[in-house]
Short mmCIF file of N, CA and C in Angstrom, two decimals:
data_model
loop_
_atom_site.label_atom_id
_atom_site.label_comp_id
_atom_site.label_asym_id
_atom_site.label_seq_id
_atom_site.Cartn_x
_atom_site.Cartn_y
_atom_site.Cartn_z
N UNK A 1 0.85 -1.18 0.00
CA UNK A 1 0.00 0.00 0.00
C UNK A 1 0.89 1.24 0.00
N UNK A 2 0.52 2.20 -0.67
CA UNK A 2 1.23 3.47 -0.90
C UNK A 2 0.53 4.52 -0.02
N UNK A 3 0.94 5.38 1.02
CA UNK A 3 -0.04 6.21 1.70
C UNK A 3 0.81 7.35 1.33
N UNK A 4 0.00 8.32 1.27
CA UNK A 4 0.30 9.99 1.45
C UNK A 4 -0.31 10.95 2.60
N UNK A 5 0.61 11.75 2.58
CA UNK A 5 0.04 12.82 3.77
C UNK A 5 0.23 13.73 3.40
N UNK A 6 -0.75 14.83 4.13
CA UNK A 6 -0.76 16.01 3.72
C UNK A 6 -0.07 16.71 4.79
N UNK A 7 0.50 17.99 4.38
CA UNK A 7 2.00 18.31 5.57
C UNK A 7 1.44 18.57 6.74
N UNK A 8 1.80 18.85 7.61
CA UNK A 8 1.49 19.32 8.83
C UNK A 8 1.03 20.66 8.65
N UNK A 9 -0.22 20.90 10.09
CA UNK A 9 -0.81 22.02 9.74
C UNK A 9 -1.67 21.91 9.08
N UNK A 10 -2.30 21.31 8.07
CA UNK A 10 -3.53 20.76 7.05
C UNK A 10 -4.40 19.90 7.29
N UNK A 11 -5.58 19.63 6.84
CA UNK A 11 -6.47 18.82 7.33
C UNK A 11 -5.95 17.90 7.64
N UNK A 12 -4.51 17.28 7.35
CA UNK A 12 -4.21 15.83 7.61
C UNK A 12 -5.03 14.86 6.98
N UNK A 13 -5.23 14.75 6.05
CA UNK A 13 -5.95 14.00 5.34
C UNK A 13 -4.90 12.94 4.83
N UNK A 14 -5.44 11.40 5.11
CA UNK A 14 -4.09 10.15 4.55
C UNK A 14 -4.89 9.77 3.30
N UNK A 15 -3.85 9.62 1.96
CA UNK A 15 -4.29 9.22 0.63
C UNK A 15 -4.10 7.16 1.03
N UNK A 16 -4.46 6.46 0.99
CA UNK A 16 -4.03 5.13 0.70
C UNK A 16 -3.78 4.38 -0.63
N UNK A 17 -3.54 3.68 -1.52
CA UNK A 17 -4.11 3.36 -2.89
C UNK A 17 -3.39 1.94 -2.19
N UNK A 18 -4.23 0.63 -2.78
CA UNK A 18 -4.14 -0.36 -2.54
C UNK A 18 -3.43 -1.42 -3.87
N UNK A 19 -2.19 -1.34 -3.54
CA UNK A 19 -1.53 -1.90 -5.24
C UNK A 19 -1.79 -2.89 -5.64
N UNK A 20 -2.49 -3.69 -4.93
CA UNK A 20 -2.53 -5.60 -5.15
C UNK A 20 -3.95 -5.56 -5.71
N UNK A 21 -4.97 -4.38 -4.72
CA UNK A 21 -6.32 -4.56 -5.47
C UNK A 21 -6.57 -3.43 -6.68
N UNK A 22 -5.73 -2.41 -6.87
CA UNK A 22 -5.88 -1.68 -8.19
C UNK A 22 -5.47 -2.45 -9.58
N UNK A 23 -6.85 -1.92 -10.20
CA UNK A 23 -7.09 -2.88 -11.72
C UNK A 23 -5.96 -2.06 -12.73
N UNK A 24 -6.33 -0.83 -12.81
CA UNK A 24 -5.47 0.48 -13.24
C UNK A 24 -6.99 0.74 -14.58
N UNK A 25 -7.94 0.73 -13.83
CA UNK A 25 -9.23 1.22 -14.73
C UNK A 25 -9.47 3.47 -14.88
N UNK A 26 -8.14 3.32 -14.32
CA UNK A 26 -7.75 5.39 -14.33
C UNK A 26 -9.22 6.15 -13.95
N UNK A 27 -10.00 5.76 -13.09
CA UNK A 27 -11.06 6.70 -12.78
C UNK A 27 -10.79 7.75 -11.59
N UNK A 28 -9.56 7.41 -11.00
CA UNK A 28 -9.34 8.38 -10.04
C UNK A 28 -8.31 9.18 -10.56
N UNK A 29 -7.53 8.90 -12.21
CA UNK A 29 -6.45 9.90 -12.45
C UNK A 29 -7.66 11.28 -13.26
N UNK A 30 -8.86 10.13 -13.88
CA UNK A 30 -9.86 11.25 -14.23
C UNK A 30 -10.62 11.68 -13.89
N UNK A 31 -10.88 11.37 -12.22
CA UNK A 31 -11.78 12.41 -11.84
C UNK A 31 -11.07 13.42 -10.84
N UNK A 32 -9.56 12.64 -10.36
CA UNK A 32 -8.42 13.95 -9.71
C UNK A 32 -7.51 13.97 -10.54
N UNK A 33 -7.04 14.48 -11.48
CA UNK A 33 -5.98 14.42 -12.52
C UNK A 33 -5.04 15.39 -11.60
N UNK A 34 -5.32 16.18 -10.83
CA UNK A 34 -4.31 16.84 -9.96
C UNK A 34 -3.63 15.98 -9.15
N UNK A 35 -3.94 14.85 -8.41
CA UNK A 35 -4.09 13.94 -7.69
C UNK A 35 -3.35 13.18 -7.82
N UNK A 36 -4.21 12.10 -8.75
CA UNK A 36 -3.40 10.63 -9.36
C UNK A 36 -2.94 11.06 -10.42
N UNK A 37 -2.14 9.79 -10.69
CA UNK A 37 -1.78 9.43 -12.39
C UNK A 37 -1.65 7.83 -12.08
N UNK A 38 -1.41 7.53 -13.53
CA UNK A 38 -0.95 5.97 -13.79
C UNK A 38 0.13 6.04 -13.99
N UNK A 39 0.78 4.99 -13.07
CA UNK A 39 2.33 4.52 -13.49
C UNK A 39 2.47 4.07 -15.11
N UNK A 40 3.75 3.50 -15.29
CA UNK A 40 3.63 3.01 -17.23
C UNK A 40 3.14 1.43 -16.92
N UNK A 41 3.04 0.80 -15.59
CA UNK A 41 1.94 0.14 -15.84
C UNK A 41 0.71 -0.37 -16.06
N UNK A 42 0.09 1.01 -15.73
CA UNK A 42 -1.29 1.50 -15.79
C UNK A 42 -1.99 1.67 -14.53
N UNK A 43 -0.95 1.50 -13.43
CA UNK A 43 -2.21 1.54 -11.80
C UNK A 43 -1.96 2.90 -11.70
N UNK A 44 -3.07 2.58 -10.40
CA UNK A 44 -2.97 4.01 -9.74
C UNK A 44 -1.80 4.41 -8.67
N UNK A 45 -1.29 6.05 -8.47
CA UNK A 45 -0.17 6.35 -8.26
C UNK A 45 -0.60 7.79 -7.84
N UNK A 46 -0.29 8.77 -7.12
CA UNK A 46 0.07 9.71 -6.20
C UNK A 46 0.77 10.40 -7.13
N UNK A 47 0.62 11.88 -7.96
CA UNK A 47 1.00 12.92 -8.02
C UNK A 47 2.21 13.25 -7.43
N UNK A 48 3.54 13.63 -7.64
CA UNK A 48 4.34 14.01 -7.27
C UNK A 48 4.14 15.64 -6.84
N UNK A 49 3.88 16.39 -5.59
CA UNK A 49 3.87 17.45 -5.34
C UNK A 49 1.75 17.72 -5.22
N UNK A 50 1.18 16.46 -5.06
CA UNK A 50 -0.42 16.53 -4.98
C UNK A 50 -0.74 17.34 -4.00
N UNK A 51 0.46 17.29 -2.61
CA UNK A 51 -0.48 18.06 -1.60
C UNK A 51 -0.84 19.15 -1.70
N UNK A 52 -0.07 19.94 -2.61
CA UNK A 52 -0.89 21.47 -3.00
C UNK A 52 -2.17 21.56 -3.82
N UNK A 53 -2.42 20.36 -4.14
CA UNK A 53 -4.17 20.46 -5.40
C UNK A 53 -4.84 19.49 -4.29
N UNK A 54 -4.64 19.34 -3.34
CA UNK A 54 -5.56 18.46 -2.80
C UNK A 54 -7.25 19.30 -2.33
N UNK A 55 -7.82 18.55 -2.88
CA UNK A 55 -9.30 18.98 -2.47
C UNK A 55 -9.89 17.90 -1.86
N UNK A 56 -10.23 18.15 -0.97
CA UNK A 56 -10.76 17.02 -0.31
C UNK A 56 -12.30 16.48 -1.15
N UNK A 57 -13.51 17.47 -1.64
CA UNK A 57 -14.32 16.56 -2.17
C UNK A 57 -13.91 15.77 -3.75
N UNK A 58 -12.97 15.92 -4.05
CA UNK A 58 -12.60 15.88 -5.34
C UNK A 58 -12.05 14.67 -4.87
N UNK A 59 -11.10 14.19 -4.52
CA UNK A 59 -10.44 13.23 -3.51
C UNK A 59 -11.98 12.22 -3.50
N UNK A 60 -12.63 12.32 -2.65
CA UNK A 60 -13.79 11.55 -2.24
C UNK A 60 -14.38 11.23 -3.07
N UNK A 61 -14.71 11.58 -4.36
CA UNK A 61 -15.36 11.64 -5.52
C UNK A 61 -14.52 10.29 -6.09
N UNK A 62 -13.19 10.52 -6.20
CA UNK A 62 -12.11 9.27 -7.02
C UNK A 62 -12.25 8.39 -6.03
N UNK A 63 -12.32 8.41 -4.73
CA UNK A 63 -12.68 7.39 -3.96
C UNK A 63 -13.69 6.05 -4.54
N UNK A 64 -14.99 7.02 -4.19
CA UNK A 64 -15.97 6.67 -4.57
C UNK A 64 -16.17 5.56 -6.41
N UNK A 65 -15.83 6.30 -7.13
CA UNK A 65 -15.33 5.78 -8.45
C UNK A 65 -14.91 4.89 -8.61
N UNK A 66 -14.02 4.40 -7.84
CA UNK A 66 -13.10 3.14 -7.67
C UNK A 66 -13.59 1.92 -7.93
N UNK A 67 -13.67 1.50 -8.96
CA UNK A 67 -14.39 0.60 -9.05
C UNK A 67 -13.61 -1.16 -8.27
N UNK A 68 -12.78 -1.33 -8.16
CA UNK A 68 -12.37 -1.64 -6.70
C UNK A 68 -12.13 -1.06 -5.18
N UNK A 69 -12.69 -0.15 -5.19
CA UNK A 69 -12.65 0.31 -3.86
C UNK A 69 -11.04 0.19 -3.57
N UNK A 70 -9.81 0.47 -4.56
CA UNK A 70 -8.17 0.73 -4.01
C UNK A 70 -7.64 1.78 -3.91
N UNK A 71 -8.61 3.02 -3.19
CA UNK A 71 -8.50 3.74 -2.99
C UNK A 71 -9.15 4.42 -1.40
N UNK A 72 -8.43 4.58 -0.49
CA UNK A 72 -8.94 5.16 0.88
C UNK A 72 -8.33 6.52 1.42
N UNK A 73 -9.03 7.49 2.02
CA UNK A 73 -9.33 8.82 2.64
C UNK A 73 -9.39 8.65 4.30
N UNK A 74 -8.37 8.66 5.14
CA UNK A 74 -8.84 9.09 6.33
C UNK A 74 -8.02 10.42 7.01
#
């Protein structure tokens, strides 16, 4: 599992993406393109420098999308 954080001082919001259960079906690089991307294998992957576009309902939205659910918000 890959987790992210948002820096200190910020909602603290933890990104999770779950590598074993991501298909790499890109619904969270297209509904947070600030966010995610796909590796060149096609999963899902964490934005280099995301914590500055982080929106939290936007976030929840690619959650949601997931059509494996390999994606978690706490």
């Amino acid at each position: 599992m890959v987790i992210g954080m948002r820096p200190e001082g910020s909602a603290g919001m933890r990104i999770g993406i779950d590598k074993e259960r991501c298909i790499g079906a890109g619904q969270c690089a297209l509904t947070a393109p600030k966010v995610f991307m796909q590796d060149d294998d096609g999963f899902s992957e964490l934005l280099p420098g995301y914590e500055e576009a982080l929106d939290g309902a936007t976030v929840k939205e690619a959650v949601r999308v997931c059509p494996v659910q390999a994606i978690t918000v706490g």
